[in-house]
Amino acid sequence: MGVPVTTPCVIGRDALLAARDEVLDWRFKSIPASLWGRRIGDITAEAPADLFADGFLGPLVVLDGPAMEHNLRTLAGWCADRGVLLAPHGKTTMAPELFARQIEHGSWGITAANAGQLRVYRAFGVSRVLLANELLDPAALRWLGTELDLDPGFEFTCWVDSVAGVALMTEALGPRDRPVDVLVELGGAGGRTGVRDVGTAVAVAEAVRDSPALRLAGVAGYEGALAHDSGPESLATIASYLDGLRDLTRDIAARGLFGTDQVIVTAGGSAYFDQVTAALTADWGELAVLPVLRSGAYLTHDDGFYRGISPLGEHPRVAGVPPLRSALRAWAQVVSKPEPDLALLTMGKRDASFDEGLPTPRLLRRPGAEPVELTGHTVTALNDQHTFLSLAPGSPVEVGDWIGFGLSHPCTVFDKWTLLPVVAADGHTVTDLIRTYF
């Protein structure tokens, strides 16, 4: 099955190079003083730093370079083999350098969630953006209209789920020679945004048809809000929702309400992309469909939520495809051992994710020694600046040791760091630095 042929997405190379000229200093909380005055772009595989020898400050989070490359290749191959386009959700990382790597691996576009993110994308010249949300703010819409007028190569699409929303967009944008493309969003009971029934969806589609500012380009949805595990009941819920997404697309097409020759149908987080891919690429008959998957967390995967639920996680639902690898590692130092079975470390809620599971202790490192595996230990709580580590009987952990943690839910890791070191396979040679823009 071939991937639909479209123009490639691009990102501005000049903007990426300019960002790498930013000078390292005290603003970046983990960067050692020994690197101050150097540029971000000075840290490369040819001129690396060392996580331990150069004194990067803890707590810190690093990215496993080989694991990220594996994940990029794996999902790119997945999409190519199954004939689905990928527009990964950039909100996960808000790192244009990583967007560029995703685009290099064939991503059709980059997904955003709000106008602030969209402005970052455009500052770096991302040429195709899906905004997976309703966009009703008049100031944001006026800015968007100008951006579209100034750059004929910029392709933009966002969601609509109400007649009132269509009216607000139309009022803010005014009549346009180049209308803004929108997709009717299908929601689900107990989910987030999106219409809940076909009648409302049709009314929204008709309102878009009648708008001098908008054009209906397809149907969108997000299944991840409807289930939170990979049990049979959850998988059945996802399947039912995706059936509804297909039925709605056919219904709107039969009414002649789409304004484009090819119809975008898009869904997909990082938990159920196997089911989404199957639904989007099933036979559409005479309808010309661009099937678009929006998974974002695959890039780093994790050691928690996605490790357990992803179709390419620790319990894979798909044969013949290598599992994704966790590319997130946090390091924190033990600063107190006030009780025999308790240690306190320098990492807290300001440094690591905690909304979809607490960090998982994986490695123990003593200064001057290589890390060794650590088992039987558990994080029981995070404060703003402390980690509570429950120690196993006979634990080797002592004050001054460093613990390496696996993290859960990458979407709430990257936002805590403006600069993240990328490490080589040895876990401590720093081959790059990734800048984020939250």
PDB file of C-alpha atoms in Angstrom, residues 94-278:
ATOM      1  CA  MET A  94       8.092  22.072  21.024  1.00  0.00           C
ATOM      2  CA  ALA A  95      11.582  21.558  19.615  1.00  0.00           C
ATOM      3  CA  PRO A  96      11.978  22.688  15.983  1.00  0.00           C
ATOM      4  CA  GLU A  97      15.231  20.739  15.686  1.00  0.00           C
ATOM      5  CA  LEU A  98      13.227  17.582  16.399  1.00  0.00           C
ATOM      6  CA  PHE A  99      10.482  18.697  14.003  1.00  0.00           C
ATOM      7  CA  ALA A 100      13.201  18.844  11.349  1.00  0.00           C
ATOM      8  CA  ARG A 101      14.235  15.277  12.089  1.00  0.00           C
ATOM      9  CA  GLN A 102      10.629  14.131  11.842  1.00  0.00           C
ATOM     10  CA  ILE A 103      10.237  15.929   8.522  1.00  0.00           C
ATOM     11  CA  GLU A 104      13.486  14.375   7.264  1.00  0.00           C
ATOM     12  CA  HIS A 105      11.933  10.987   8.048  1.00  0.00           C
ATOM     13  CA  GLY A 106       8.950  11.789   5.854  1.00  0.00           C
ATOM     14  CA  SER A 107       6.434  13.541   8.107  1.00  0.00           C
ATOM     15  CA  TRP A 108       3.686  15.154   6.015  1.00  0.00           C
ATOM     16  CA  GLY A 109       3.205  18.025   8.460  1.00  0.00           C
ATOM     17  CA  ILE A 110       3.457  18.984  12.127  1.00  0.00           C
ATOM     18  CA  THR A 111       0.441  19.216  14.449  1.00  0.00           C
ATOM     19  CA  ALA A 112      -0.104  22.074  16.919  1.00  0.00           C
ATOM     20  CA  ALA A 113      -2.633  22.595  19.704  1.00  0.00           C
ATOM     21  CA  ASN A 114      -2.941  26.385  19.999  1.00  0.00           C
ATOM     22  CA  ALA A 115      -2.028  29.686  18.405  1.00  0.00           C
ATOM     23  CA  GLY A 116       1.076  30.201  20.530  1.00  0.00           C
ATOM     24  CA  GLN A 117       2.524  26.927  19.293  1.00  0.00           C
ATOM     25  CA  LEU A 118       1.554  27.815  15.736  1.00  0.00           C
ATOM     26  CA  ARG A 119       3.566  31.037  15.947  1.00  0.00           C
ATOM     27  CA  VAL A 120       6.642  29.058  16.997  1.00  0.00           C
ATOM     28  CA  TYR A 121       6.174  26.699  14.063  1.00  0.00           C
ATOM     29  CA  ARG A 122       5.873  29.584  11.644  1.00  0.00           C
ATOM     30  CA  ALA A 123       8.914  31.339  13.110  1.00  0.00           C
ATOM     31  CA  PHE A 124      10.808  28.246  11.992  1.00  0.00           C
ATOM     32  CA  GLY A 125       9.070  28.090   8.626  1.00  0.00           C
ATOM     33  CA  VAL A 126       7.028  24.887   9.043  1.00  0.00           C
ATOM     34  CA  SER A 127       5.049  24.785   5.815  1.00  0.00           C
ATOM     35  CA  ARG A 128       2.150  22.470   6.724  1.00  0.00           C
ATOM     36  CA  VAL A 129       0.400  22.620  10.097  1.00  0.00           C
ATOM     37  CA  LEU A 130      -2.667  20.907  11.484  1.00  0.00           C
ATOM     38  CA  LEU A 131      -4.034  22.741  14.516  1.00  0.00           C
ATOM     39  CA  ALA A 132      -5.820  19.946  16.370  1.00  0.00           C
ATOM     40  CA  ASN A 133      -8.250  22.239  18.124  1.00  0.00           C
ATOM     41  CA  GLU A 134     -10.853  24.902  17.495  1.00  0.00           C
ATOM     42  CA  LEU A 135      -9.299  28.334  16.806  1.00  0.00           C
ATOM     43  CA  LEU A 136     -11.740  31.121  17.704  1.00  0.00           C
ATOM     44  CA  ASP A 137      -9.568  33.922  19.148  1.00  0.00           C
ATOM     45  CA  PRO A 138     -10.064  36.962  16.854  1.00  0.00           C
ATOM     46  CA  ALA A 139      -6.475  38.186  17.336  1.00  0.00           C
ATOM     47  CA  ALA A 140      -5.071  34.749  16.473  1.00  0.00           C
ATOM     48  CA  LEU A 141      -7.343  34.437  13.435  1.00  0.00           C
ATOM     49  CA  ARG A 142      -6.354  37.871  12.108  1.00  0.00           C
ATOM     50  CA  TRP A 143      -2.696  36.930  12.490  1.00  0.00           C
ATOM     51  CA  LEU A 144      -3.342  33.613  10.752  1.00  0.00           C
ATOM     52  CA  GLY A 145      -5.080  35.333   7.848  1.00  0.00           C
ATOM     53  CA  THR A 146      -2.100  37.616   7.342  1.00  0.00           C
ATOM     54  CA  GLU A 147       0.304  34.678   7.544  1.00  0.00           C
ATOM     55  CA  LEU A 148      -1.624  32.781   4.877  1.00  0.00           C
ATOM     56  CA  ASP A 149      -1.747  35.847   2.635  1.00  0.00           C
ATOM     57  CA  LEU A 150       1.986  36.472   2.939  1.00  0.00           C
ATOM     58  CA  ASP A 151       3.031  32.880   2.227  1.00  0.00           C
ATOM     59  CA  PRO A 152       1.151  31.015  -0.508  1.00  0.00           C
ATOM     60  CA  GLY A 153       3.141  27.887   0.352  1.00  0.00           C
ATOM     61  CA  PHE A 154       1.835  27.750   3.928  1.00  0.00           C
ATOM     62  CA  GLU A 155      -0.876  25.099   4.380  1.00  0.00           C
ATOM     63  CA  PHE A 156      -3.033  25.308   7.502  1.00  0.00           C
ATOM     64  CA  THR A 157      -6.001  23.348   8.804  1.00  0.00           C
ATOM     65  CA  CYS A 158      -7.885  23.518  12.116  1.00  0.00           C
ATOM     66  CA  TRP A 159     -10.989  21.939  13.643  1.00  0.00           C
ATOM     67  CA  VAL A 160     -14.593  23.176  13.984  1.00  0.00           C
ATOM     68  CA  ASP A 161     -17.320  21.609  16.128  1.00  0.00           C
ATOM     69  CA  SER A 162     -20.119  24.186  16.346  1.00  0.00           C
ATOM     70  CA  VAL A 163     -22.127  26.554  14.191  1.00  0.00           C
ATOM     71  CA  ALA A 164     -21.271  29.275  16.716  1.00  0.00           C
ATOM     72  CA  GLY A 165     -17.567  28.586  16.206  1.00  0.00           C
ATOM     73  CA  VAL A 166     -17.955  28.837  12.439  1.00  0.00           C
ATOM     74  CA  ALA A 167     -19.676  32.206  12.893  1.00  0.00           C
ATOM     75  CA  LEU A 168     -16.904  33.510  15.159  1.00  0.00           C
ATOM     76  CA  MET A 169     -14.203  32.421  12.703  1.00  0.00           C
ATOM     77  CA  THR A 170     -16.055  34.001   9.798  1.00  0.00           C
ATOM     78  CA  GLU A 171     -16.504  37.288  11.641  1.00  0.00           C
ATOM     79  CA  ALA A 172     -12.820  37.501  12.616  1.00  0.00           C
ATOM     80  CA  LEU A 173     -11.434  36.476   9.222  1.00  0.00           C
ATOM     81  CA  GLY A 174     -13.874  38.281   6.929  1.00  0.00           C
ATOM     82  CA  PRO A 175     -14.368  37.261   3.286  1.00  0.00           C
ATOM     83  CA  ARG A 176     -11.192  35.703   1.891  1.00  0.00           C
ATOM     84  CA  ASP A 177      -9.877  34.895  -1.567  1.00  0.00           C
ATOM     85  CA  ARG A 178      -8.004  32.041   0.076  1.00  0.00           C
ATOM     86  CA  PRO A 179     -10.346  30.454   2.654  1.00  0.00           C
ATOM     87  CA  VAL A 180      -9.067  28.789   5.799  1.00  0.00           C
ATOM     88  CA  ASP A 181      -9.351  25.003   5.671  1.00  0.00           C
ATOM     89  CA  VAL A 182     -11.260  23.392   8.539  1.00  0.00           C
ATOM     90  CA  LEU A 183     -12.196  19.841   9.513  1.00  0.00           C
ATOM     91  CA  VAL A 184     -15.387  18.862  11.330  1.00  0.00           C
ATOM     92  CA  GLU A 185     -14.264  17.323  14.609  1.00  0.00           C
ATOM     93  CA  LEU A 186     -16.026  14.237  15.925  1.00  0.00           C
ATOM     94  CA  GLY A 187     -15.938  13.802  19.697  1.00  0.00           C
ATOM     95  CA  GLY A 188     -17.317  11.131  21.962  1.00  0.00           C
ATOM     96  CA  ALA A 189     -19.276  10.839  25.195  1.00  0.00           C
ATOM     97  CA  GLY A 190     -17.008  11.795  28.073  1.00  0.00           C
ATOM     98  CA  GLY A 191     -14.334  12.974  25.648  1.00  0.00           C
ATOM     99  CA  ARG A 192     -13.101  16.438  24.854  1.00  0.00           C
ATOM    100  CA  THR A 193     -14.113  18.770  22.029  1.00  0.00           C
ATOM    101  CA  GLY A 194     -15.950  17.582  18.932  1.00  0.00           C
ATOM    102  CA  VAL A 195     -19.559  17.125  17.844  1.00  0.00           C
ATOM    103  CA  ARG A 196     -21.445  14.347  19.586  1.00  0.00           C
ATOM    104  CA  ASP A 197     -23.922  13.444  16.829  1.00  0.00           C
ATOM    105  CA  VAL A 198     -24.298  13.387  13.060  1.00  0.00           C
ATOM    106  CA  GLY A 199     -26.999  16.055  13.013  1.00  0.00           C
ATOM    107  CA  THR A 200     -24.713  18.613  14.660  1.00  0.00           C
ATOM    108  CA  ALA A 201     -21.824  17.612  12.376  1.00  0.00           C
ATOM    109  CA  VAL A 202     -23.948  18.185   9.277  1.00  0.00           C
ATOM    110  CA  ALA A 203     -25.133  21.547  10.590  1.00  0.00           C
ATOM    111  CA  VAL A 204     -21.513  22.585  11.163  1.00  0.00           C
ATOM    112  CA  ALA A 205     -20.512  21.374   7.692  1.00  0.00           C
ATOM    113  CA  GLU A 206     -23.355  23.356   6.120  1.00  0.00           C
ATOM    114  CA  ALA A 207     -22.308  26.468   8.031  1.00  0.00           C
ATOM    115  CA  VAL A 208     -18.760  26.078   6.708  1.00  0.00           C
ATOM    116  CA  ARG A 209     -20.098  25.681   3.165  1.00  0.00           C
ATOM    117  CA  ASP A 210     -21.953  28.980   3.549  1.00  0.00           C
ATOM    118  CA  SER A 211     -18.980  30.846   5.080  1.00  0.00           C
ATOM    119  CA  PRO A 212     -16.990  33.243   2.850  1.00  0.00           C
ATOM    120  CA  ALA A 213     -13.932  32.657   5.052  1.00  0.00           C
ATOM    121  CA  LEU A 214     -13.762  28.860   5.418  1.00  0.00           C
ATOM    122  CA  ARG A 215     -13.508  25.689   3.356  1.00  0.00           C
ATOM    123  CA  LEU A 216     -14.414  22.199   4.592  1.00  0.00           C
ATOM    124  CA  ALA A 217     -11.440  19.913   3.947  1.00  0.00           C
ATOM    125  CA  GLY A 218     -12.290  16.800   5.942  1.00  0.00           C
ATOM    126  CA  VAL A 219     -13.061  15.195   9.281  1.00  0.00           C
ATOM    127  CA  ALA A 220     -10.908  14.922  12.416  1.00  0.00           C
ATOM    128  CA  GLY A 221     -10.985  13.181  15.761  1.00  0.00           C
ATOM    129  CA  TYR A 222      -9.004  12.050  18.754  1.00  0.00           C
ATOM    130  CA  GLU A 223      -9.643   8.625  20.195  1.00  0.00           C
ATOM    131  CA  GLY A 224      -7.184   8.816  23.096  1.00  0.00           C
ATOM    132  CA  ALA A 225      -9.575  10.686  25.396  1.00  0.00           C
ATOM    133  CA  LEU A 226     -12.058   7.807  25.297  1.00  0.00           C
ATOM    134  CA  ALA A 227      -9.910   5.020  26.783  1.00  0.00           C
ATOM    135  CA  HIS A 228      -6.849   4.745  28.985  1.00  0.00           C
ATOM    136  CA  ASP A 229      -5.646   1.150  28.781  1.00  0.00           C
ATOM    137  CA  SER A 230      -5.258  -1.647  26.255  1.00  0.00           C
ATOM    138  CA  GLY A 231      -7.896  -3.999  27.646  1.00  0.00           C
ATOM    139  CA  PRO A 232     -10.582  -5.516  25.391  1.00  0.00           C
ATOM    140  CA  GLU A 233     -13.265  -3.040  26.464  1.00  0.00           C
ATOM    141  CA  SER A 234     -11.018  -0.055  25.731  1.00  0.00           C
ATOM    142  CA  LEU A 235      -9.970  -1.416  22.349  1.00  0.00           C
ATOM    143  CA  ALA A 236     -13.639  -1.998  21.489  1.00  0.00           C
ATOM    144  CA  THR A 237     -14.447   1.603  22.471  1.00  0.00           C
ATOM    145  CA  ILE A 238     -11.712   2.874  20.158  1.00  0.00           C
ATOM    146  CA  ALA A 239     -12.905   0.657  17.303  1.00  0.00           C
ATOM    147  CA  SER A 240     -16.480   1.907  17.674  1.00  0.00           C
ATOM    148  CA  TYR A 241     -15.336   5.526  17.672  1.00  0.00           C
ATOM    149  CA  LEU A 242     -13.267   5.016  14.521  1.00  0.00           C
ATOM    150  CA  ASP A 243     -16.219   3.365  12.790  1.00  0.00           C
ATOM    151  CA  GLY A 244     -18.190   6.504  13.605  1.00  0.00           C
ATOM    152  CA  LEU A 245     -15.428   8.687  12.161  1.00  0.00           C
ATOM    153  CA  ARG A 246     -15.574   6.760   8.885  1.00  0.00           C
ATOM    154  CA  ASP A 247     -19.381   6.861   8.768  1.00  0.00           C
ATOM    155  CA  LEU A 248     -19.425  10.615   9.355  1.00  0.00           C
ATOM    156  CA  THR A 249     -16.895  11.188   6.570  1.00  0.00           C
ATOM    157  CA  ARG A 250     -19.025   9.208   4.120  1.00  0.00           C
ATOM    158  CA  ASP A 251     -22.211  11.013   5.222  1.00  0.00           C
ATOM    159  CA  ILE A 252     -20.729  14.490   4.686  1.00  0.00           C
ATOM    160  CA  ALA A 253     -19.269  13.404   1.343  1.00  0.00           C
ATOM    161  CA  ALA A 254     -22.657  12.050   0.193  1.00  0.00           C
ATOM    162  CA  ARG A 255     -24.190  15.460   0.932  1.00  0.00           C
ATOM    163  CA  GLY A 256     -21.576  17.182  -1.239  1.00  0.00           C
ATOM    164  CA  LEU A 257     -20.347  19.394   1.598  1.00  0.00           C
ATOM    165  CA  PHE A 258     -16.586  18.959   1.250  1.00  0.00           C
ATOM    166  CA  GLY A 259     -14.869  21.776  -0.582  1.00  0.00           C
ATOM    167  CA  THR A 260     -11.737  19.888  -1.654  1.00  0.00           C
ATOM    168  CA  ASP A 261     -11.062  17.080  -4.120  1.00  0.00           C
ATOM    169  CA  GLN A 262      -9.093  15.117  -1.519  1.00  0.00           C
ATOM    170  CA  VAL A 263     -10.571  14.777   1.952  1.00  0.00           C
ATOM    171  CA  ILE A 264      -8.333  14.736   5.032  1.00  0.00           C
ATOM    172  CA  VAL A 265      -9.389  12.169   7.632  1.00  0.00           C
ATOM    173  CA  THR A 266      -7.191  12.334  10.705  1.00  0.00           C
ATOM    174  CA  ALA A 267      -6.967  10.860  14.197  1.00  0.00           C
ATOM    175  CA  GLY A 268      -4.398   9.200  16.347  1.00  0.00           C
ATOM    176  CA  GLY A 269      -2.399   9.741  19.477  1.00  0.00           C
ATOM    177  CA  SER A 270       0.410   7.390  20.498  1.00  0.00           C
ATOM    178  CA  ALA A 271      -1.678   4.791  22.334  1.00  0.00           C
ATOM    179  CA  TYR A 272      -3.938   3.319  19.641  1.00  0.00           C
ATOM    180  CA  PHE A 273      -2.254   4.205  16.372  1.00  0.00           C
ATOM    181  CA  ASP A 274      -2.543   0.605  15.168  1.00  0.00           C
ATOM    182  CA  GLN A 275      -6.337   0.802  15.210  1.00  0.00           C
ATOM    183  CA  VAL A 276      -6.324   4.329  13.806  1.00  0.00           C
ATOM    184  CA  THR A 277      -4.052   3.329  10.931  1.00  0.00           C
ATOM    185  CA  ALA A 278      -6.270   0.367  10.050  1.00  0.00           C
TER     186      ALA A 278
END
